[in-house]
Amino acid sequence: MATIYLDNYGCTANYDNGAIIAGLLVESGHSIVNDVEESDVVVINSCAVKNVTVNKIFSQIEYIKDNYKDKKLVITGCMPVAEKDKLKNYMKEGIALVSTQNITEIPEAINKVLANEQVILTNKRKEIKLGLPKLNQDTKIASVQLAEGCRSFCSFCATKFAKGNLISYPKEKIIEEVKKYLKLGYKRINLTSTDNACYGFDLGYSIVDLLKEIDEIKGEFQVRVGMGNPEHVRKYVDELIEVYKSPKIMKFVHFPVQSGSNKILKEMKRNYKIEEFIEIVKKFRENIPGITISTDIIVGYPTETEEDFQQTIDLVKRLEFEVINISKFASRPRTLASKLKQLPTQIIKQRSVKMTKLYKEIRSELIESRIEDKKIKLVVIQ
């Protein structure tokens, strides 16, 4: 049996895939090592969301090829599909490409690359990532995947090519997985997928129905719900808020707005208006005291004018998000946005600096105000 070095990148769901891959490999008789020099095979569990990450992974591939010529290489995650054209240049004997829908085949793929075969497993298929062996690094927080793929077709997103259309996992299986982790002593469950907000639409129910059933499970634990596209949240926001009143649901939401301009949102194919997003945030803050609202913003989309950018600045000033993930636009292969004329790098950088500065100011003010609130409460209690 072989020694495996596993290198993970990307989102919560992808790291959970990494834990599953490790579990499958150990179950197959292989061993996981923490030093690439001790390994027979390097497995890179890749991410294709941002250019900076993709470039880092390609650099890692080059480094392994140049410095560890005797080691076999398996590339899994989103890049085998999203970056398939570029990865063709790396294909030879002893290398495997395994898409995110085929991770249960990785033990067999490793056996083949050890026999010096070339392996390409990038076909789309339904692979439910529940009830599988898993090596969790964290003993207190467990991740449970809800689905593969999504229902959106955002113009900037390359992940769609890798993940495909929505395939929700049956809620009964998810409930079983949650109960399994609670029985093992986990106190927090992270629910994750490409887009939690569209979970269940293909099965005739929604994330609200799932959360209601999880809330009925006995025991002391908390659930953290991952990213949800506002396009879908708006359809059941009132029902979702009611579920969030449960002490078992962490008071945290991640709704990526991406832009404060309706023009840009339309061109991004986000399928909601900024007024609808504002209403979602307003309702959550009015009904769930202390809610933490996280969002994502892309600066420098190809058609973003100064006016569009200013509208995003105005939105951030108005809503004062607790968490903002700011990304500089970078063209991804085969996306609609890649066909547009890109803005000068300097403009994108300037907008990123301005947005980051604003966010830091808002975050500092929020922290100060919450410290003051705690001081006031202490005085009242005393």
CSV table of C-alpha atoms in Angstrom, one decimal:
chain,number,residue,atom,x,y,z
A,1,MET,CA,0.0,0.0,0.0
A,2,ALA,CA,1.1,3.6,-0.7
A,3,THR,CA,1.8,6.7,1.4
A,4,ILE,CA,-0.3,9.7,0.4
A,5,TYR,CA,0.2,13.4,0.8
A,6,LEU,CA,-3.1,15.3,0.6
A,7,ASP,CA,-3.1,19.0,-0.3
A,8,ASN,CA,-6.5,20.7,0.1
A,9,TYR,CA,-7.7,24.1,-1.3
A,10,GLY,CA,-10.9,26.0,-1.4
A,11,CYS,CA,-14.3,26.1,0.3
A,12,THR,CA,-15.7,24.2,3.3
A,13,ALA,CA,-17.3,21.6,1.0
A,14,ASN,CA,-14.0,20.9,-0.7
A,15,TYR,CA,-12.2,20.5,2.6
A,16,ASP,CA,-14.9,18.1,3.6
A,17,ASN,CA,-14.2,16.2,0.3
A,18,GLY,CA,-10.6,16.1,1.4
A,19,ALA,CA,-11.6,14.5,4.7
A,20,ILE,CA,-13.7,11.9,2.7
A,21,ILE,CA,-10.8,11.2,0.3
A,22,ALA,CA,-8.5,10.7,3.3
A,23,GLY,CA,-11.0,8.3,4.9
A,24,LEU,CA,-11.5,6.3,1.8
A,25,LEU,CA,-7.7,6.0,1.3
A,26,VAL,CA,-7.1,4.8,4.9
A,27,GLU,CA,-10.0,2.4,4.5
A,28,SER,CA,-8.4,1.0,1.4
A,29,GLY,CA,-5.1,0.3,3.3
A,30,HIS,CA,-3.1,3.4,2.3
A,31,SER,CA,-1.7,5.8,4.8
A,32,ILE,CA,-1.8,9.6,5.0
A,33,VAL,CA,1.5,11.5,5.6
A,34,ASN,CA,2.1,15.2,6.5
A,35,ASP,CA,5.3,15.5,4.5
A,36,VAL,CA,5.4,15.4,0.7
A,37,GLU,CA,8.9,13.9,0.8
A,38,GLU,CA,7.5,10.8,2.6
A,39,SER,CA,4.8,10.2,0.1
A,40,ASP,CA,4.5,7.9,-2.9
A,41,VAL,CA,1.5,9.8,-4.3
A,42,VAL,CA,0.5,13.5,-4.0
A,43,VAL,CA,-3.2,14.2,-4.1
A,44,ILE,CA,-4.1,17.8,-4.9
A,45,ASN,CA,-7.7,18.6,-4.0
A,46,SER,CA,-8.1,21.7,-6.1
A,47,CYS,CA,-10.2,24.9,-6.2
A,48,ALA,CA,-11.2,26.8,-9.4
A,49,VAL,CA,-13.0,29.9,-7.9
A,50,LYS,CA,-10.2,32.4,-8.1
A,51,ASN,CA,-7.2,32.9,-10.5
A,52,VAL,CA,-4.8,33.4,-7.6
A,53,THR,CA,-5.7,30.0,-6.2
A,54,VAL,CA,-5.5,28.3,-9.6
A,55,ASN,CA,-2.1,29.8,-10.3
A,56,LYS,CA,-0.9,28.7,-6.9
A,57,ILE,CA,-2.0,25.1,-7.6
A,58,PHE,CA,-0.4,25.1,-11.0
A,59,SER,CA,2.8,26.3,-9.4
A,60,GLN,CA,2.5,23.5,-6.9
A,61,ILE,CA,2.1,21.0,-9.7
A,62,GLU,CA,5.2,22.3,-11.5
A,63,TYR,CA,7.2,22.2,-8.2
A,64,ILE,CA,6.2,18.5,-7.6
A,65,LYS,CA,7.0,17.6,-11.3
A,66,ASP,CA,10.4,19.3,-11.1
A,67,ASN,CA,11.5,18.3,-7.6
A,68,TYR,CA,9.8,14.9,-7.0
A,69,LYS,CA,9.9,13.2,-10.4
A,70,ASP,CA,9.4,9.8,-8.8
A,71,LYS,CA,6.1,10.7,-7.2
A,72,LYS,CA,2.7,10.0,-8.7
A,73,LEU,CA,0.2,12.8,-8.9
A,74,VAL,CA,-3.6,12.9,-8.6
A,75,ILE,CA,-5.5,16.1,-9.2
A,76,THR,CA,-9.0,16.2,-8.0
A,77,GLY,CA,-11.5,18.9,-7.0
A,78,CYS,CA,-12.9,21.5,-9.4
A,79,MET,CA,-9.8,22.0,-11.7
A,80,PRO,CA,-9.9,18.7,-13.6
A,81,VAL,CA,-13.1,20.1,-15.3
A,82,ALA,CA,-12.8,23.8,-15.0
A,83,GLU,CA,-9.1,23.9,-16.1
A,84,LYS,CA,-9.3,20.8,-18.3
A,85,ASP,CA,-7.6,22.4,-21.4
A,86,LYS,CA,-4.6,23.6,-19.4
A,87,LEU,CA,-4.3,20.4,-17.5
A,88,LYS,CA,-4.0,18.4,-20.7
A,89,ASN,CA,-0.4,19.8,-20.9
A,90,TYR,CA,0.5,17.9,-17.7
A,91,MET,CA,-0.9,14.5,-18.7
A,92,LYS,CA,1.4,11.6,-18.8
A,93,GLU,CA,1.7,8.1,-17.3
A,94,GLY,CA,1.4,8.2,-13.5
A,95,ILE,CA,-1.0,11.2,-13.4
A,96,ALA,CA,-4.7,11.1,-12.7
A,97,LEU,CA,-7.5,13.7,-13.1
A,98,VAL,CA,-10.5,12.9,-11.0
A,99,SER,CA,-13.4,15.3,-10.9
A,100,THR,CA,-15.4,16.3,-7.8
A,101,GLN,CA,-18.2,13.9,-8.8
A,102,ASN,CA,-15.8,10.9,-8.8
A,103,ILE,CA,-13.9,11.2,-5.5
A,104,THR,CA,-15.0,7.7,-4.3
A,105,GLU,CA,-13.0,6.4,-7.3
A,106,ILE,CA,-9.7,7.9,-6.0
A,107,PRO,CA,-8.4,4.8,-4.2
A,108,GLU,CA,-8.7,2.8,-7.5
A,109,ALA,CA,-7.2,5.8,-9.4
A,110,ILE,CA,-4.2,5.7,-7.1
A,111,ASN,CA,-3.8,2.0,-7.7
A,112,LYS,CA,-3.7,2.7,-11.4
A,113,VAL,CA,-1.2,5.5,-11.3
A,114,LEU,CA,1.1,3.4,-9.1
A,115,ALA,CA,1.0,0.9,-12.0
A,116,ASN,CA,2.1,3.8,-14.2
A,117,GLU,CA,-1.3,4.2,-15.9
A,118,GLN,CA,-2.9,7.5,-17.0
A,119,VAL,CA,-6.3,8.1,-15.4
A,120,ILE,CA,-9.0,10.5,-16.4
A,121,LEU,CA,-12.3,10.4,-14.5
A,122,THR,CA,-14.2,13.6,-15.3
A,123,ASN,CA,-17.6,12.3,-16.2
A,124,LYS,CA,-20.6,13.9,-14.5
A,125,ARG,CA,-22.5,11.5,-12.2
A,126,LYS,CA,-24.5,11.5,-9.0
A,127,GLU,CA,-22.2,10.9,-6.1
A,128,ILE,CA,-23.8,11.4,-2.6
A,129,LYS,CA,-21.1,12.5,-0.2
A,130,LEU,CA,-22.9,11.2,2.9
A,131,GLY,CA,-22.3,8.0,4.9
A,132,LEU,CA,-18.7,7.8,3.7
A,133,PRO,CA,-15.6,7.2,5.8
A,134,LYS,CA,-14.0,10.5,6.8
A,135,LEU,CA,-10.9,11.6,8.6
A,136,ASN,CA,-11.9,14.8,10.4
A,137,GLN,CA,-9.1,17.0,11.7
A,138,ASP,CA,-11.6,18.9,14.0
A,139,THR,CA,-13.1,17.0,16.9
A,140,LYS,CA,-15.7,19.6,17.7
A,141,ILE,CA,-17.0,20.8,14.4
A,142,ALA,CA,-18.3,18.5,11.6
A,143,SER,CA,-19.3,19.4,8.1
A,144,VAL,CA,-22.3,17.9,6.3
A,145,GLN,CA,-22.8,18.4,2.6
A,146,LEU,CA,-26.3,19.0,1.3
A,147,ALA,CA,-25.9,18.9,-2.4
A,148,GLU,CA,-23.7,19.0,-5.5
A,149,GLY,CA,-24.0,21.9,-8.0
A,150,CYS,CA,-26.4,24.8,-8.1
A,151,ARG,CA,-29.3,26.3,-10.0
A,152,SER,CA,-27.6,29.6,-11.0
A,153,PHE,CA,-25.6,30.5,-14.1
A,154,CYS,CA,-23.5,33.4,-12.9
A,155,SER,CA,-21.5,35.0,-15.7
A,156,PHE,CA,-18.2,35.0,-13.8
A,157,CYS,CA,-18.3,31.5,-12.3
A,158,ALA,CA,-16.1,28.6,-13.5
A,159,THR,CA,-17.2,26.4,-10.6
A,160,LYS,CA,-20.4,25.7,-12.4
A,161,PHE,CA,-18.6,23.7,-15.1
A,162,ALA,CA,-17.1,21.5,-12.4
A,163,LYS,CA,-20.0,21.1,-10.1
A,164,GLY,CA,-22.9,21.1,-12.6
A,165,ASN,CA,-26.6,21.5,-12.0
A,166,LEU,CA,-28.2,21.0,-8.6
A,167,ILE,CA,-28.3,17.5,-7.2
A,168,SER,CA,-29.7,17.7,-3.7
A,169,TYR,CA,-29.1,14.9,-1.2
A,170,PRO,CA,-32.2,13.4,0.5
A,171,LYS,CA,-32.9,15.2,3.7
A,172,GLU,CA,-33.4,11.8,5.5
A,173,LYS,CA,-29.7,10.9,4.7
A,174,ILE,CA,-28.6,14.4,5.9
A,175,ILE,CA,-30.5,13.9,9.2
A,176,GLU,CA,-28.8,10.5,9.6
A,177,GLU,CA,-25.4,12.1,9.1
A,178,VAL,CA,-26.1,14.9,11.6
A,179,LYS,CA,-27.3,12.4,14.2
A,180,LYS,CA,-24.1,10.3,13.6
A,181,TYR,CA,-21.9,13.3,14.4
A,182,LEU,CA,-23.9,14.3,17.4
A,183,LYS,CA,-23.6,10.7,18.7
A,184,LEU,CA,-19.8,11.0,18.2
A,185,GLY,CA,-19.8,14.1,20.5
A,186,TYR,CA,-19.7,16.9,17.9
A,187,LYS,CA,-21.4,20.1,19.2
A,188,ARG,CA,-21.5,22.1,16.0
A,189,ILE,CA,-22.5,21.1,12.5
A,190,ASN,CA,-21.7,23.1,9.4
A,191,LEU,CA,-24.1,22.7,6.6
A,192,THR,CA,-22.3,23.2,3.3
A,193,SER,CA,-22.8,23.0,-0.5
A,194,THR,CA,-22.3,25.2,-3.6
A,195,ASP,CA,-25.4,27.1,-2.7
A,196,ASN,CA,-27.4,26.1,0.4
A,197,ALA,CA,-30.3,28.5,-0.6
A,198,CYS,CA,-31.4,26.2,-3.5
A,199,TYR,CA,-31.1,23.0,-1.5
A,200,GLY,CA,-34.0,20.7,-2.1
A,201,PHE,CA,-35.6,22.5,-5.0
A,202,ASP,CA,-35.1,19.5,-7.2
A,203,LEU,CA,-36.7,17.2,-4.5
A,204,GLY,CA,-39.7,19.3,-3.8
A,205,TYR,CA,-38.6,21.0,-0.6
A,206,SER,CA,-36.2,23.6,0.7
A,207,ILE,CA,-33.5,24.4,3.3
A,208,VAL,CA,-36.2,25.6,5.6
A,209,ASP,CA,-37.8,22.1,5.7
A,210,LEU,CA,-34.4,20.6,6.4
A,211,LEU,CA,-33.6,23.0,9.2
A,212,LYS,CA,-37.0,22.4,10.8
A,213,GLU,CA,-36.2,18.7,11.0
A,214,ILE,CA,-32.7,19.3,12.3
A,215,ASP,CA,-34.2,21.6,15.0
A,216,GLU,CA,-36.3,18.7,16.2
A,217,ILE,CA,-33.3,16.5,17.0
A,218,LYS,CA,-32.7,16.2,20.7
A,219,GLY,CA,-29.5,17.4,22.3
A,220,GLU,CA,-27.4,20.5,22.8
A,221,PHE,CA,-25.7,21.5,19.5
A,222,GLN,CA,-25.6,24.3,17.0
A,223,VAL,CA,-25.9,24.4,13.2
A,224,ARG,CA,-24.1,26.9,11.0
A,225,VAL,CA,-25.7,27.4,7.6
A,226,GLY,CA,-23.3,28.1,4.8
A,227,MET,CA,-23.6,30.4,1.8
A,228,GLY,CA,-27.0,31.1,0.2
A,229,ASN,CA,-27.6,33.0,-3.1
A,230,PRO,CA,-30.0,35.9,-2.5
A,231,GLU,CA,-31.8,34.8,-5.7
A,232,HIS,CA,-33.3,31.9,-3.8
A,233,VAL,CA,-33.4,33.3,-0.2
A,234,ARG,CA,-35.9,36.0,-1.3
A,235,LYS,CA,-38.4,33.2,-2.1
A,236,TYR,CA,-38.8,32.1,1.5
A,237,VAL,CA,-37.0,34.7,3.6
A,238,ASP,CA,-39.9,35.0,6.2
A,239,GLU,CA,-40.0,31.2,6.8
A,240,LEU,CA,-36.2,31.1,7.1
A,241,ILE,CA,-36.2,33.8,9.7
A,242,GLU,CA,-38.7,31.9,11.8
A,243,VAL,CA,-36.4,28.9,11.8
A,244,TYR,CA,-33.4,31.1,12.7
A,245,LYS,CA,-35.2,32.0,15.9
A,246,SER,CA,-34.3,28.5,17.2
A,247,PRO,CA,-31.3,28.5,19.7
A,248,LYS,CA,-29.9,25.6,17.7
A,249,ILE,CA,-29.3,27.7,14.6
A,250,MET,CA,-26.2,29.9,14.8
A,251,LYS,CA,-27.0,33.6,14.2
A,252,PHE,CA,-24.9,33.8,11.0
A,253,VAL,CA,-25.9,34.1,7.4
A,254,HIS,CA,-23.7,34.4,4.3
A,255,PHE,CA,-25.6,36.1,1.4
A,256,PRO,CA,-23.2,37.2,-1.4
A,257,VAL,CA,-24.4,40.4,-3.0
A,258,GLN,CA,-21.4,40.8,-5.4
A,259,SER,CA,-22.4,44.3,-6.5
A,260,GLY,CA,-24.6,47.2,-5.4
A,261,SER,CA,-25.5,48.0,-9.0
A,262,ASN,CA,-28.7,46.5,-10.5
A,263,LYS,CA,-27.1,46.9,-13.9
A,264,ILE,CA,-24.1,44.8,-12.9
A,265,LEU,CA,-26.2,42.3,-11.1
A,266,LYS,CA,-28.2,41.8,-14.3
A,267,GLU,CA,-25.1,41.4,-16.4
A,268,MET,CA,-23.7,38.9,-13.8
A,269,LYS,CA,-26.9,37.0,-14.2
A,270,ARG,CA,-27.6,37.1,-10.4
A,271,ASN,CA,-31.4,37.2,-10.8
A,272,TYR,CA,-32.3,39.6,-8.0
A,273,LYS,CA,-32.4,43.3,-7.6
A,274,ILE,CA,-30.4,45.2,-5.0
A,275,GLU,CA,-33.7,46.4,-3.4
A,276,GLU,CA,-34.6,42.7,-2.8
A,277,PHE,CA,-31.3,42.1,-1.2
A,278,ILE,CA,-31.6,45.1,1.1
A,279,GLU,CA,-35.1,43.8,2.2
A,280,ILE,CA,-33.6,40.4,3.1
A,281,VAL,CA,-30.9,42.0,5.3
A,282,LYS,CA,-33.4,44.4,6.8
A,283,LYS,CA,-35.8,41.6,7.8
A,284,PHE,CA,-33.0,39.5,9.3
A,285,ARG,CA,-31.7,42.4,11.4
A,286,GLU,CA,-35.2,43.3,12.6
A,287,ASN,CA,-36.1,39.8,13.6
A,288,ILE,CA,-32.8,38.2,14.7
A,289,PRO,CA,-31.0,40.4,17.2
A,290,GLY,CA,-27.2,40.1,16.9
A,291,ILE,CA,-27.2,38.4,13.5
A,292,THR,CA,-23.9,38.3,11.8
A,293,ILE,CA,-24.3,39.0,8.0
A,294,SER,CA,-21.5,38.0,5.7
A,295,THR,CA,-21.4,38.9,2.1
A,296,ASP,CA,-19.1,38.7,-1.0
A,297,ILE,CA,-18.3,41.6,-3.3
A,298,ILE,CA,-16.5,41.5,-6.7
A,299,VAL,CA,-14.8,44.8,-7.6
A,300,GLY,CA,-13.8,45.5,-11.2
A,301,TYR,CA,-16.3,43.5,-13.1
A,302,PRO,CA,-15.6,44.3,-16.9
A,303,THR,CA,-18.6,46.5,-17.3
A,304,GLU,CA,-18.4,48.2,-13.9
A,305,THR,CA,-18.3,52.0,-14.2
A,306,GLU,CA,-17.3,54.4,-11.5
A,307,GLU,CA,-21.1,55.0,-10.9
A,308,ASP,CA,-21.6,51.2,-10.5
A,309,PHE,CA,-18.7,51.0,-8.1
A,310,GLN,CA,-20.0,53.9,-6.1
A,311,GLN,CA,-23.4,52.2,-5.8
A,312,THR,CA,-21.6,49.3,-4.2
A,313,ILE,CA,-19.7,51.6,-1.8
A,314,ASP,CA,-23.0,53.2,-0.9
A,315,LEU,CA,-24.6,49.8,-0.2
A,316,VAL,CA,-21.7,48.8,2.1
A,317,LYS,CA,-22.0,52.1,4.0
A,318,ARG,CA,-25.8,51.6,4.3
A,319,LEU,CA,-25.8,48.0,5.4
A,320,GLU,CA,-22.5,47.9,7.4
A,321,PHE,CA,-21.9,44.1,6.9
A,322,GLU,CA,-20.1,42.4,9.7
A,323,VAL,CA,-18.1,40.3,7.2
A,324,ILE,CA,-17.1,41.1,3.6
A,325,ASN,CA,-15.1,38.9,1.3
A,326,ILE,CA,-13.7,41.3,-1.3
A,327,SER,CA,-12.5,39.8,-4.6
A,328,LYS,CA,-10.8,41.6,-7.5
A,329,PHE,CA,-12.4,40.4,-10.7
A,330,ALA,CA,-10.3,38.0,-12.7
A,331,SER,CA,-11.5,36.3,-15.8
A,332,ARG,CA,-12.1,32.6,-15.6
A,333,PRO,CA,-12.0,30.2,-18.6
A,334,ARG,CA,-15.2,29.6,-20.6
A,335,THR,CA,-17.3,32.0,-18.5
A,336,LEU,CA,-19.4,34.6,-20.2
A,337,ALA,CA,-17.5,37.4,-18.4
A,338,SER,CA,-14.3,36.1,-20.0
A,339,LYS,CA,-15.5,37.3,-23.4
A,340,LEU,CA,-15.9,40.9,-22.2
A,341,LYS,CA,-13.2,43.6,-22.4
A,342,GLN,CA,-11.4,43.6,-19.1
A,343,LEU,CA,-10.9,46.7,-17.0
A,344,PRO,CA,-7.3,47.9,-16.5
A,345,THR,CA,-5.6,46.2,-13.6
A,346,GLN,CA,-4.8,49.5,-11.9
A,347,ILE,CA,-8.5,50.5,-11.8
A,348,ILE,CA,-9.4,47.1,-10.3
A,349,LYS,CA,-6.7,47.5,-7.7
A,350,GLN,CA,-7.7,51.0,-6.8
A,351,ARG,CA,-11.3,49.9,-6.3
A,352,SER,CA,-10.2,46.9,-4.2
A,353,VAL,CA,-8.1,49.2,-2.0
A,354,LYS,CA,-11.0,51.7,-1.5
A,355,MET,CA,-13.5,48.9,-0.7
A,356,THR,CA,-11.1,47.2,1.7
A,357,LYS,CA,-10.4,50.5,3.5
A,358,LEU,CA,-14.1,51.1,3.9
A,359,TYR,CA,-14.7,47.6,5.3
A,360,LYS,CA,-11.9,48.0,7.8
A,361,GLU,CA,-13.4,51.3,9.0
A,362,ILE,CA,-16.9,49.8,9.4
A,363,ARG,CA,-15.6,46.7,11.1
A,364,SER,CA,-13.6,48.8,13.6
A,365,GLU,CA,-16.7,50.9,14.4
A,366,LEU,CA,-18.9,47.7,14.8
A,367,ILE,CA,-16.3,46.2,17.2
A,368,GLU,CA,-16.2,49.4,19.3
A,369,SER,CA,-20.0,49.7,19.4
A,370,ARG,CA,-20.3,46.1,20.6
A,371,ILE,CA,-17.7,46.7,23.3
A,372,GLU,CA,-19.6,49.7,24.5
A,373,ASP,CA,-22.9,47.6,24.5
A,374,LYS,CA,-21.2,45.0,26.7
A,375,LYS,CA,-19.9,47.8,29.1
A,376,ILE,CA,-23.4,49.2,29.3
A,377,LYS,CA,-24.9,45.7,30.0
A,378,LEU,CA,-22.3,45.1,32.7
A,379,VAL,CA,-23.2,48.4,34.4
A,380,VAL,CA,-26.9,47.5,34.3
A,381,ILE,CA,-26.2,44.1,35.8
A,382,GLN,CA,-24.0,45.5,38.6
